Structures are given as structure tokens and as C-alpha cells.
Amino acid sequence: MRLDKLLSELGKATRSEGGKLIRSGKVTVNGEVIKKPDHKIDPLKDEVSLLGEVLTYKKFTYIMLNKPEGYVSATDDEREKTVLDLVSDEDRRKGLFPCGRLDKNTLGLVILTNDGDGAHKVLSPKHHVSKVYKFESKFPLSENDIKALESGVDIGGYLTKPCKIKLYSNLTSGEITLTEGKYHQIKRMLEAVNNKITYLERISFGGIVLDPTLKRGEWRYLTSEEEVIFK
Ligand code: URA
């Protein structure tokens, strides 16, 4: 791989900024200053440093983000703030995108990655990856509501797949586990039983649990154990 490409893939600089950094002697390869942007390196074997910082190369990046309200799950948007805006330029690796969508006013776990195949796998309906959401509803949920929601309701021409609901004792909040993700699915499911979602937060995705130490808007890289679902 070209040295300038490595810097741009890791989100350290654009290709032309990277070229400038390299030409001005800010980059070393195995301890030696290299001034040619097209210098070929093996990103998995060579030790590349930028301004003294060793760059670690991994083909794919996986980020766990605690999404606040008011951000859209997109890579860019003309009017709205996007979940990518929560990752600083320095850490925003090329090609990062949100793996699945949360509504603008839904909070919680979003995974960002540049692994298209991995994301396709976990989002594909045939893999039945489960997602757990905490919810609050406007009105109490009855036993019949729970039965209907768990066995499947019509959300405008689509019958939802079976799901699991754990209702808290106040009957207006709980956890719902889905293995699919239709547009506004939970909101539409509650509407199907004449109720309304007033709070929605994703707390788990494919067994990856939202890290309680992350405040809203904060993120961290997935651990290698957590990354396994993408492999
Ligand atoms: N269901 C919804 O209605 N909204 C979300 O953001 C996620 C699931």
C-alpha cells in the first residue's frame, strides 16, 4: 500500500495533506524518515509513525457509539447532525458508516464501521441478529397487548416477526427484543395496539451491550470479542 493511502485510510489526513506531511519529513517507516508519498509499505508489517505516533493498521474499524437525541443515522446530511459528526476528524476513518439506523429521537447503541460485508451480514434478516430496546409507552400495556406484540402485529401491510417483551412493573416501560428492523418498527408496533412510544433506547445489538461508561455522544472501539459478530 502507498504511504499516503495508509494515512488517508486511517483518517489521519486527506491524500494530498498526507502527501505534504510525508514530503515535509513528518512520517517514518521502521524508524527511517520517508519523503515519498508513493513509497510502498506493508501496513501489517511495517511500523509507520506520524509525528512520533505509531499508527496501528487494522483493515476494519468498529466503533460503539452512544447516540444522543437529535442525530440522524447517516454519513452526511444537508440539514441534520449525523452520528458521524460525533467522531472527531482525526478518528474518522475513511468509509465509516452506521451499521443500521436509529431514528433521530432514539438513543443508545449505534455501531459505526467501514466493514461493508460484515455490516451486511449482521443486518441481513436471515442472520436473526437480536436488538434490545428499552422503551416507555404513553399508556399501560395489557397482557393482551403483550401477547399481540410478541406474536406479531400488522404495521401497515407488514406482519412483524415474533419478538420478546419484558414489561416492568409500572406497565408503561420495559425491554423489547427484535430480530428485524423495519422503518420506525417499534413506534409502529405500539401504534398497532393503540399506544405510543415516548422513549426509545437501544441497549444491545447482536449480543453487544451498550457500555454503561459511555455518556451520550461518547464512543469507543469494539473489543476483539465484540467484533466477532462481524466475522
Ligand atoms: N424502532 C423504532 O421505532 N425506532 C428506532 O429507532 C428503532 C426501532
Coordinates of C-alpha atoms in Angstrom, one line a residue, residues 39-121:
H39 CA 6.6 4.7 -1.0
K40 CA 5.2 1.2 -0.7
I41 CA 4.6 -0.3 2.7
D42 CA 3.1 -3.4 4.1
P43 CA 0.6 -1.9 6.6
L44 CA 0.5 -5.1 8.7
K45 CA 4.3 -5.5 9.0
D46 CA 6.0 -2.1 8.7
E47 CA 5.9 0.3 11.7
V48 CA 4.7 3.7 10.4
S49 CA 4.8 6.8 12.7
L50 CA 3.3 10.2 12.1
L51 CA 4.8 13.0 14.2
G52 CA 6.2 10.3 16.5
E53 CA 2.9 8.5 17.0
V54 CA 3.0 4.8 15.8
L55 CA 0.0 4.1 13.6
T56 CA -1.7 0.8 14.0
Y57 CA -3.4 -0.5 10.9
K58 CA -6.4 -2.7 11.0
K59 CA -8.4 -3.4 7.9
F60 CA -11.7 -2.6 9.6
T61 CA -12.7 -0.3 12.3
Y62 CA -15.7 -0.9 14.6
I63 CA -17.0 1.8 16.9
M64 CA -19.6 1.6 19.6
L65 CA -21.4 4.9 19.9
N66 CA -23.9 6.1 22.5
K67 CA -26.2 8.1 20.3
P68 CA -27.9 11.2 21.8
E69 CA -31.2 12.6 20.6
G70 CA -31.2 14.8 17.6
Y71 CA -28.6 13.0 15.4
V72 CA -29.6 11.1 12.2
S73 CA -28.1 7.7 11.4
A74 CA -26.4 8.7 8.1
T75 CA -23.0 9.6 6.9
D76 CA -23.9 13.1 5.8
D77 CA -27.0 15.2 5.7
E78 CA -27.5 18.7 4.4
R79 CA -29.6 19.9 7.4
E80 CA -29.2 17.5 10.3
K81 CA -26.3 16.5 12.5
T82 CA -25.2 12.9 11.8
V83 CA -23.8 10.2 14.1
L84 CA -20.5 10.6 12.2
D85 CA -20.3 14.1 13.5
L86 CA -19.7 12.6 16.9
V87 CA -16.4 11.1 15.8
S88 CA -13.5 13.7 15.6
D89 CA -11.9 14.2 12.2
E90 CA -8.8 12.6 13.5
D91 CA -10.5 9.3 14.4
R92 CA -13.0 9.3 11.5
R93 CA -11.6 6.6 9.3
K94 CA -12.4 6.7 5.6
G95 CA -15.6 4.8 4.7
L96 CA -17.2 4.7 8.2
F97 CA -21.0 4.4 8.2
P98 CA -23.6 3.5 10.7
C99 CA -24.5 -0.3 10.8
G100 CA -28.3 0.0 10.8
R101 CA -30.4 3.0 11.7
L102 CA -31.9 4.5 14.8
D103 CA -34.5 7.3 14.4
K104 CA -33.4 10.9 15.1
N105 CA -35.0 10.8 18.6
T106 CA -33.9 7.3 19.5
L107 CA -31.0 7.0 21.9
G108 CA -28.3 4.4 22.5
L109 CA -26.2 1.9 20.8
V110 CA -25.1 2.5 17.2
I111 CA -22.2 0.7 15.7
L112 CA -20.1 2.5 13.1
T113 CA -17.8 0.5 10.8
N114 CA -16.1 0.5 7.4
D115 CA -16.7 -3.2 7.0
G116 CA -19.4 -3.4 4.3
D117 CA -19.6 -7.2 4.2
G118 CA -19.7 -7.6 8.0
A119 CA -22.5 -5.0 8.3
H120 CA -24.4 -6.7 5.5
K121 CA -24.1 -10.0 7.4

